XYZ file of C-alpha atoms in Angstrom:
418
model
C -29.533 8.742 56.922
C -30.510 11.460 54.703
C -33.704 12.165 53.045
C -33.983 11.631 49.178
C -37.300 12.433 47.192
C -38.484 10.415 43.878
C -41.112 11.886 41.447
C -42.662 9.404 39.077
C -45.351 10.073 35.983
C -45.805 6.902 33.801
C -46.569 5.966 30.779
C -50.158 6.002 32.147
C -49.801 9.781 32.215
C -52.306 9.687 35.326
C -50.523 12.182 37.904
C -47.330 12.895 39.347
C -46.205 10.696 42.757
C -43.790 12.334 44.673
C -42.528 10.045 47.663
C -40.252 10.864 50.622
C -37.907 8.323 51.502
C -34.829 7.828 53.869
C -32.115 5.615 53.120
C -28.689 4.268 54.545
C -25.886 1.992 53.510
C -26.149 -1.752 54.595
C -22.779 -3.853 55.649
C -22.031 -4.895 51.656
C -21.894 -1.468 50.979
C -24.614 -0.900 48.871
C -28.078 1.025 49.912
C -30.220 -0.746 51.963
C -34.039 -1.518 51.550
C -35.522 2.334 51.293
C -37.748 3.575 54.204
C -41.148 4.908 52.963
C -42.076 7.989 55.116
C -44.573 10.421 53.343
C -46.180 10.491 49.689
C -48.830 12.832 48.193
C -50.001 12.688 44.348
C -50.450 15.779 42.145
C -52.518 16.101 38.770
C -51.123 17.571 35.902
C -52.610 21.043 34.979
C -55.323 20.852 32.594
C -53.316 23.426 30.476
C -50.675 20.682 29.883
C -52.438 17.328 29.580
C -54.062 18.308 26.107
C -50.150 19.048 25.232
C -48.211 16.520 26.276
C -50.893 13.513 24.653
C -50.181 15.447 21.167
C -46.767 15.264 22.242
C -46.824 11.427 22.536
C -48.490 11.512 18.991
C -45.465 13.857 17.450
C -47.876 16.679 17.184
C -45.721 19.382 18.719
C -43.195 21.328 17.117
C -40.414 21.722 18.454
C -40.996 25.297 19.719
C -43.682 23.890 21.434
C -42.104 20.981 22.693
C -39.162 23.000 24.458
C -41.937 25.440 26.102
C -43.746 22.091 27.782
C -40.721 20.673 28.843
C -40.078 23.757 31.199
C -43.369 23.703 32.511
C -43.261 20.314 33.144
C -40.319 20.686 34.953
C -42.633 23.428 36.950
C -45.139 21.073 37.628
C -42.715 18.575 39.164
C -41.430 21.423 41.264
C -44.249 21.819 42.636
C -45.215 18.555 43.735
C -41.793 18.398 44.864
C -42.814 21.987 47.095
C -45.726 20.360 48.307
C -44.495 17.208 49.749
C -41.908 19.142 51.492
C -44.635 21.498 53.205
C -46.630 18.260 53.991
C -43.653 16.673 55.503
C -42.759 19.889 57.369
C -39.242 19.630 55.873
C -36.571 22.310 54.464
C -34.789 21.997 51.431
C -31.671 21.631 52.658
C -32.654 18.781 54.646
C -33.283 16.620 51.290
C -30.313 14.987 49.807
C -31.471 14.905 46.314
C -34.388 14.533 44.030
C -34.347 11.802 41.202
C -37.011 11.153 38.941
C -36.680 10.296 35.176
C -39.171 12.654 33.407
C -42.586 11.988 31.757
C -41.452 10.074 28.172
C -42.910 10.976 25.265
C -40.744 8.816 22.826
C -38.587 5.667 23.263
C -37.648 3.279 20.477
C -36.339 -0.149 22.125
C -32.709 -1.263 20.980
C -32.427 -3.825 17.752
C -30.550 -6.226 18.978
C -29.759 -7.875 15.857
C -27.935 -4.564 14.355
C -26.296 -3.878 17.769
C -24.650 -7.335 17.323
C -23.583 -6.602 13.115
C -21.910 -3.433 14.716
C -20.185 -5.422 17.693
C -19.140 -7.636 15.442
C -17.799 -5.720 12.362
C -16.164 -3.541 14.707
C -17.102 -0.789 13.445
C -15.709 2.470 14.674
C -18.264 5.046 14.529
C -19.969 6.293 17.667
C -22.587 8.180 14.968
C -23.433 5.238 13.177
C -24.941 3.422 16.128
C -27.855 5.569 15.714
C -27.874 6.487 12.488
C -27.563 2.790 11.058
C -27.083 0.142 13.867
C -30.667 0.157 15.860
C -28.932 1.870 19.155
C -31.738 2.579 21.323
C -32.684 6.148 22.372
C -35.439 8.182 24.306
C -37.200 11.930 24.763
C -38.208 12.389 28.520
C -39.555 15.877 29.368
C -39.242 18.012 32.708
C -36.165 20.031 32.669
C -34.206 19.645 35.685
C -32.421 22.861 35.697
C -36.293 24.298 36.617
C -36.963 21.619 39.503
C -33.372 22.059 40.721
C -33.979 25.592 40.886
C -37.512 26.203 42.176
C -37.040 23.524 44.799
C -33.450 24.763 45.572
C -32.734 20.980 45.793
C -30.131 18.430 43.878
C -32.176 16.726 41.303
C -30.697 13.806 39.091
C -32.537 12.811 36.157
C -32.851 11.312 32.997
C -31.315 7.680 33.656
C -31.717 6.200 30.707
C -29.132 7.629 28.003
C -26.043 6.296 29.627
C -27.889 2.610 29.808
C -28.918 3.529 25.628
C -25.580 4.244 24.609
C -23.893 0.839 26.139
C -26.767 -0.841 24.314
C -28.663 -1.338 26.898
C -32.914 -1.190 26.616
C -33.241 1.368 29.497
C -36.360 0.108 30.346
C -37.809 -0.950 32.627
C -35.519 0.613 35.443
C -37.273 -1.328 38.276
C -34.057 -3.708 38.503
C -31.617 -1.847 40.142
C -34.452 -0.807 43.390
C -35.280 -4.673 43.321
C -31.605 -5.183 43.547
C -31.225 -3.239 46.752
C -34.684 -4.084 47.917
C -34.542 -7.726 47.233
C -30.935 -9.251 47.482
C -31.021 -10.979 50.741
C -33.827 -12.723 50.415
C -32.671 -15.134 47.175
C -34.667 -14.856 43.801
C -37.176 -12.982 43.953
C -39.641 -12.076 41.179
C -41.119 -8.577 41.099
C -44.027 -7.075 38.666
C -45.154 -3.561 37.901
C -47.796 -2.115 35.901
C -47.764 1.347 35.116
C -49.121 1.928 31.817
C -46.417 -0.697 30.629
C -46.189 -3.585 32.563
C -42.772 -5.496 33.484
C -41.436 -8.389 35.487
C -38.168 -8.388 37.231
C -35.889 -11.437 38.476
C -33.836 -9.647 41.547
C -30.834 -11.466 42.945
C -27.298 -11.021 44.712
C -25.546 -11.995 42.199
C -26.270 -9.117 39.558
C -25.527 -11.504 36.325
C -28.403 -13.856 37.384
C -30.815 -10.558 37.160
C -33.298 -10.246 34.468
C -35.835 -7.250 33.707
C -38.176 -6.750 30.740
C -41.613 -4.985 29.562
C -44.279 -8.064 29.589
C -46.830 -6.013 27.621
C -49.707 -3.691 28.276
C -49.947 -2.141 31.725
C -53.168 0.242 31.753
C -52.648 1.950 28.208
C -54.835 0.306 26.227
C -57.624 0.160 28.779
C -57.261 3.249 30.118
C -57.674 4.363 26.179
C -60.767 2.820 25.702
C -62.520 4.199 28.433
C -61.702 7.804 27.628
C -62.718 6.865 23.942
C -66.045 5.354 24.675
C -66.763 6.506 28.244
C -65.472 9.480 28.742
C -63.343 8.406 31.645
C -59.580 8.081 32.454
C -59.371 4.470 33.696
C -61.323 1.887 34.920
C -61.686 2.213 38.431
C -61.087 -0.677 40.396
C -61.454 -2.532 37.306
C -65.603 -2.341 38.030
C -66.521 -2.151 33.943
C -63.990 -5.008 33.394
C -65.428 -6.595 35.881
C -69.000 -6.345 33.964
C -68.032 -7.766 30.825
C -67.305 -10.913 29.238
C -64.041 -11.936 27.387
C -63.858 -12.313 23.419
C -62.157 -14.427 22.308
C -61.154 -13.829 18.957
C -60.049 -10.351 19.716
C -57.941 -11.969 22.891
C -56.463 -14.035 20.071
C -55.360 -11.731 18.054
C -54.005 -9.473 20.647
C -51.620 -12.001 22.201
C -50.441 -12.381 18.136
C -49.002 -8.747 18.632
C -44.894 -8.751 17.170
C -44.039 -7.803 20.012
C -44.708 -11.290 21.899
C -41.325 -11.891 19.424
C -38.666 -10.251 20.837
C -36.764 -11.845 23.586
C -35.571 -10.110 26.636
C -34.204 -7.411 27.388
C -36.655 -6.109 25.601
C -39.107 -2.518 26.091
C -42.646 -1.375 24.815
C -43.895 2.136 24.115
C -47.046 3.412 22.230
C -45.375 2.218 19.237
C -46.586 -0.803 20.582
C -49.681 -0.662 22.264
C -50.580 3.220 21.886
C -53.370 5.034 20.992
C -52.968 3.595 17.045
C -53.347 0.068 18.110
C -55.930 0.842 20.383
C -57.787 2.592 17.959
C -58.134 0.030 15.664
C -58.977 -2.285 18.078
C -62.371 0.019 18.763
C -63.137 0.623 14.838
C -62.316 -3.648 14.293
C -64.906 -4.508 17.358
C -67.331 -1.162 17.031
C -70.069 -3.190 17.932
C -68.633 -4.623 21.407
C -69.989 -3.691 24.408
C -67.827 -1.254 26.461
C -67.705 -4.307 29.336
C -66.697 -6.842 27.229
C -63.991 -4.836 25.279
C -62.278 -3.621 28.683
C -62.749 -7.016 30.006
C -60.559 -8.231 27.059
C -57.963 -5.972 27.754
C -57.742 -6.581 31.132
C -57.871 -10.672 30.570
C -54.595 -9.817 27.771
C -52.716 -7.557 30.337
C -52.752 -10.840 32.892
C -51.827 -13.680 30.072
C -48.713 -11.334 28.737
C -47.665 -11.730 32.135
C -48.208 -15.122 32.463
C -46.753 -15.980 29.496
C -43.497 -14.082 29.864
C -42.979 -15.831 33.677
C -43.839 -18.627 31.560
C -41.433 -18.286 28.866
C -38.382 -16.310 30.394
C -38.650 -16.821 33.912
C -39.865 -19.749 35.127
C -37.172 -21.643 33.171
C -34.497 -19.883 34.926
C -35.806 -20.115 38.367
C -38.598 -21.750 40.586
C -40.080 -19.206 42.620
C -43.880 -19.081 44.311
C -44.258 -15.700 44.820
C -44.481 -12.576 42.730
C -44.499 -9.042 44.344
C -46.421 -6.654 42.098
C -46.402 -2.686 42.756
C -48.115 -0.102 40.296
C -51.237 1.909 39.545
C -52.610 -0.960 37.915
C -52.767 -3.324 41.184
C -55.430 -1.011 42.315
C -57.565 -2.344 39.330
C -59.071 -5.339 41.487
C -60.120 -7.230 38.300
C -56.359 -7.337 36.798
C -55.048 -8.253 40.033
C -58.175 -11.193 40.170
C -57.668 -12.324 36.486
C -53.568 -12.389 36.882
C -54.485 -14.475 40.397
C -56.663 -16.674 38.602
C -53.804 -17.068 35.846
C -50.979 -17.904 38.203
C -52.554 -19.577 41.462
C -52.422 -23.523 39.380
C -48.759 -22.783 38.571
C -48.325 -22.361 42.419
C -46.954 -19.232 42.386
C -48.872 -16.214 44.648
C -49.141 -12.559 43.901
C -48.746 -10.216 46.645
C -48.116 -6.379 47.172
C -44.773 -4.436 48.062
C -46.589 -3.215 50.622
C -45.909 -6.427 52.565
C -42.003 -5.094 52.077
C -42.554 -1.935 53.478
C -42.782 0.139 49.844
C -46.092 1.039 49.202
C -47.793 -0.187 45.528
C -49.038 3.158 44.383
C -45.069 4.298 45.013
C -42.761 2.008 44.584
C -42.004 3.758 40.961
C -40.881 6.805 42.639
C -39.294 5.061 45.313
C -37.194 3.558 42.434
C -36.136 7.074 41.120
C -35.720 8.558 44.672
C -33.325 5.080 44.839
C -31.743 5.765 41.485
C -30.399 9.055 42.936
C -29.409 8.091 45.799
C -26.814 5.876 44.062
C -25.564 8.575 41.508
C -24.667 11.418 44.360
C -22.649 8.574 45.351
C -21.003 6.953 42.332
C -22.662 3.614 42.688
C -23.483 1.660 39.171
C -26.999 2.019 39.338
C -27.724 -0.178 36.076
C -28.298 -3.976 36.176
C -26.343 -4.897 32.308
C -27.464 -8.503 32.924
C -31.193 -7.287 32.595
C -30.601 -4.114 30.277
C -28.054 -5.638 27.703
C -25.848 -2.800 28.445
C -22.235 -3.365 27.821
C -20.911 -2.424 31.470
C -22.016 -1.351 34.594
C -22.668 3.035 34.896
C -23.405 5.360 37.309
C -27.049 6.626 35.304
C -28.494 9.877 35.666
C -28.309 13.568 35.239
C -27.269 15.685 38.376
C -27.986 19.607 38.350
C -26.955 21.401 41.323
C -29.111 23.490 43.938
C -28.867 27.508 43.855
C -27.631 26.941 47.183
C -25.117 24.684 46.697
C -23.238 27.262 44.817
C -19.894 28.653 45.498
C -20.154 32.466 44.731
C -17.099 33.834 46.451
C -14.518 30.703 45.782
C -11.429 31.000 48.287
C -8.323 31.618 46.578
C -4.792 30.423 47.405
C -1.814 32.389 48.081
C 0.889 30.811 46.014
C 4.115 32.497 48.348
C 2.463 31.824 51.727
C 0.609 28.858 51.441
C -2.571 30.430 53.507
C -6.382 31.069 51.264
C -8.192 34.147 51.454
C -11.618 35.108 50.516
């Protein structure tokens, strides 16, 4: 049973989670549910934090971004090495490290343009991105740096292949959910990071769904930092003291994002700092507590809306399994439960299934990387909109597996020599 490591730094940009798991194959040939073994979280170095925040706003030059990309890889390597030390393991005991990198930019697919491209029989590959709205993204933390400085084979960049096939490339939780819950009947999971997403997992992958519901923590975090100098609302304490500003909530719920149908993905272009700053300016006289309470309810209502509009018409469920950093926000969880309980839906945490809620995203990348090393299709076309099953991820081999003196074959004698 090989050990695998997964790393994650999500859209909340609140640290890098590193998890150690083991995984084996089930009788049906797919991976079995991963077994969580150990974990830790490291903070981004203070000297890198402002640079990456500037990258989110497209304020870094290409030259600056290049160096930040390598430095981010070094941070991921340090997190991996720290986890190895904590677990008492050596690099050669780890089969693979998997991570996607820190998302800096992401464009969702324009489905109408993609449909036009496909219907017209267009043969130009270049025009997929110059004219016809195929998705794209940019993700940092150079895998060559990670593989070199950990001496472990590394798999990263899971989204581009799905993008090239017309898929959203986000969210990516659906493969882990298929692996973990395919034998449990239709199962709905919720992941709350900077952006929140829902997944409908099923043993029949053609019936699966995965899409972003809207903001998770990203707008809450922005207001907390702008108003109080704090990086997030710890335990939802600020929101718990506030009252919902109903006109603001109605305005937020009319955001153009909600006109999109799954598969859909969101990024800072939808709910980022510019949008949050507009709200802060418009409601400058509102208390921080009321603003944060309203944004927290906005996240909860967006989750309910997505569930009602897109999941419940396809599958009657009684339970939703939540994970992600947002589950630490007790006020947000309370709002979600208040909205879903009248519908007969219980909200529980993925911890109950052996997948710690705080680390499930990192476990996801470990599982994706494990599949990549075995050439297993680890995308879900029905969920992402991709045209084909594919093996996602780019592999960088560990230096320790390099063959510096290859064997050669004596053609006349048919023998190998070194």
